[in-house]
Tab-separated table of C-alpha atoms in Angstrom:
chain	number	residue	atom	x	y	z
A	1	MET	CA	-118.886	33.214	-61.764
A	2	LEU	CA	-116.706	29.649	-62.938
A	3	ASP	CA	-116.152	27.635	-59.987
A	4	VAL	CA	-112.184	28.804	-60.115
A	5	ILE	CA	-110.706	27.889	-56.330
A	6	ASP	CA	-108.877	25.538	-57.552
A	7	SER	CA	-106.508	27.078	-60.496
A	8	ILE	CA	-106.905	30.126	-57.414
A	9	ASN	CA	-104.603	27.738	-54.807
A	10	ARG	CA	-102.613	26.019	-56.551
A	11	LEU	CA	-101.871	30.008	-58.755
A	12	SER	CA	-101.234	31.379	-55.668
A	13	TRP	CA	-99.402	28.337	-53.927
A	14	THR	CA	-97.037	28.868	-56.330
A	15	ILE	CA	-96.862	32.052	-56.592
A	16	GLU	CA	-95.198	32.211	-52.922
A	17	HIS	CA	-92.929	28.533	-53.607
A	18	HIS	CA	-91.360	30.199	-56.631
A	19	HIS	CA	-90.502	33.133	-54.655
A	20	ALA	CA	-88.808	31.729	-52.248
A	21	HIS	CA	-86.978	30.386	-54.337
A	22	ILE	CA	-85.943	32.135	-55.901
A	23	LEU	CA	-85.729	34.656	-53.411
A	24	ASN	CA	-82.624	31.790	-51.147
A	25	LYS	CA	-80.672	31.075	-54.652
A	26	HIS	CA	-82.389	27.246	-55.567
A	27	GLY	CA	-80.985	25.914	-58.674
A	28	PHE	CA	-82.996	25.601	-61.901
A	29	MET	CA	-84.709	21.959	-62.095
A	30	ARG	CA	-87.729	20.288	-64.700
A	31	ALA	CA	-90.735	20.135	-61.475
A	32	TRP	CA	-90.285	24.286	-61.390
A	33	ALA	CA	-90.583	24.994	-65.687
A	34	ILE	CA	-93.626	22.165	-64.987
A	35	GLN	CA	-95.381	24.271	-62.508
A	36	PHE	CA	-94.509	27.940	-63.700
A	37	GLU	CA	-96.249	26.464	-67.134
A	38	LEU	CA	-99.140	25.237	-65.505
A	39	ALA	CA	-99.887	28.758	-63.405
A	40	TYR	CA	-100.035	29.768	-66.389
A	41	THR	CA	-103.168	27.730	-67.481
A	42	ASP	CA	-104.774	28.176	-64.002
A	43	PHE	CA	-103.823	32.313	-64.550
A	44	ARG	CA	-106.030	31.900	-68.006
A	45	THR	CA	-108.508	30.591	-66.442
A	46	ILE	CA	-108.867	32.531	-63.741
A	47	GLN	CA	-108.950	35.381	-66.541
A	48	MET	CA	-111.544	33.610	-68.865
A	49	ALA	CA	-113.966	33.040	-65.201
A	50	LEU	CA	-113.810	36.973	-64.939
A	51	GLN	CA	-114.770	37.483	-68.232
A	52	LEU	CA	-117.254	35.749	-68.809
A	53	SER	CA	-118.987	37.125	-64.939
A	54	GLY	CA	-119.760	40.696	-66.989
A	55	THR	CA	-118.935	44.002	-66.857
A	56	GLU	CA	-119.234	44.288	-63.390
A	57	ASN	CA	-115.244	41.779	-62.614
A	58	HIS	CA	-113.702	44.119	-65.479
A	59	ASN	CA	-111.508	46.364	-63.388
A	60	LEU	CA	-110.179	43.446	-60.924
A	61	LEU	CA	-109.462	41.833	-64.618
A	62	LYS	CA	-107.605	44.183	-64.837
A	63	GLU	CA	-105.550	44.478	-61.726
A	64	PHE	CA	-105.446	40.620	-61.687
A	65	THR	CA	-103.237	40.682	-65.316
A	66	SER	CA	-101.705	43.736	-64.577
A	67	ASN	CA	-100.078	42.778	-61.270
A	68	TYR	CA	-100.204	38.328	-62.852
A	69	GLU	CA	-97.605	40.074	-66.078
A	70	GLU	CA	-95.370	41.431	-63.729
A	71	VAL	CA	-95.246	38.078	-61.886
A	72	TYR	CA	-94.324	36.520	-65.223
A	73	LYS	CA	-91.198	38.553	-66.101
A	74	TYR	CA	-89.882	37.226	-63.094
A	75	GLU	CA	-90.820	33.441	-63.235
A	76	TYR	CA	-90.335	34.011	-67.170
A	77	GLU	CA	-86.691	34.414	-67.249
A	78	PHE	CA	-86.268	31.905	-64.362
A	79	ALA	CA	-88.101	29.048	-66.218
A	80	THR	CA	-86.267	29.906	-70.051
A	81	ASN	CA	-82.789	30.674	-68.649
A	82	GLY	CA	-82.030	29.136	-64.859
A	83	LEU	CA	-80.867	31.292	-61.698
A	84	ASP	CA	-77.041	32.847	-63.743
A	85	GLY	CA	-79.868	34.012	-66.483
A	86	PHE	CA	-82.087	35.417	-64.217
A	87	ASN	CA	-79.396	37.244	-62.006
A	88	LEU	CA	-78.485	38.252	-64.825
A	89	LYS	CA	-81.491	40.493	-65.798
A	90	PHE	CA	-82.263	40.545	-62.151
A	91	ASN	CA	-79.685	42.137	-59.563
A	92	ASP	CA	-80.688	42.318	-56.068
A	93	SER	CA	-82.311	45.899	-56.423
A	94	ASP	CA	-84.655	44.369	-58.189
A	95	LEU	CA	-85.631	40.999	-55.611
A	96	PRO	CA	-87.953	44.337	-53.485
A	97	LYS	CA	-89.939	44.534	-57.070
A	98	TYR	CA	-90.754	41.208	-56.963
A	99	THR	CA	-91.828	40.555	-53.453
A	100	GLU	CA	-94.563	43.559	-54.019
A	101	ALA	CA	-95.476	42.097	-57.100
A	102	LYS	CA	-96.188	39.041	-55.968
A	103	ASP	CA	-97.802	40.479	-53.404
A	104	LYS	CA	-99.948	42.162	-55.169
A	105	THR	CA	-100.798	39.354	-56.921
A	106	LEU	CA	-101.760	36.931	-53.617
A	107	SER	CA	-103.904	39.937	-52.559
A	108	THR	CA	-106.103	40.514	-55.327
A	109	LEU	CA	-106.537	36.738	-55.860
A	110	ASP	CA	-108.053	35.929	-52.221
A	111	LYS	CA	-110.087	39.740	-54.075
A	112	ILE	CA	-111.113	36.581	-56.993
A	113	LYS	CA	-110.987	34.243	-53.646
A	114	GLU	CA	-113.745	36.242	-51.427
A	115	LEU	CA	-115.674	37.230	-55.074
A	116	GLN	CA	-115.918	32.868	-55.252
A	117	ASN	CA	-117.089	32.519	-51.695
A	118	ASN	CA	-119.744	34.910	-52.551
A	119	THR	CA	-120.968	33.645	-55.876
A	120	LYS	CA	-121.547	30.079	-54.672
A	121	GLY	CA	-124.731	27.848	-54.507
A	122	GLU	CA	-125.711	30.989	-57.693
């Protein structure tokens, strides 16, 4: 499998920090949008590595894609419409679903990181 450990680490950090930023109701800032765009690039890089690694990682690819797409819908709303737009689309009762999506994605990223550690040197 391609070495994507840096993408895994950056995406994990961004997901954690964006989640905290939104839950703490901090306003939109330009750096957040840049991180959002770079995180999507990391997501696609990890996807590509899983796709190229063969059929044995197909289920992990599906899990990763599905989980990240859930996180993405929350982050996208914030990135495009700021905190006010986010709050119009998602209310406080939606936040546990966002937290669950974040946790599932981070868990999947841990699985991919473990796969990276197991394939080093191959």
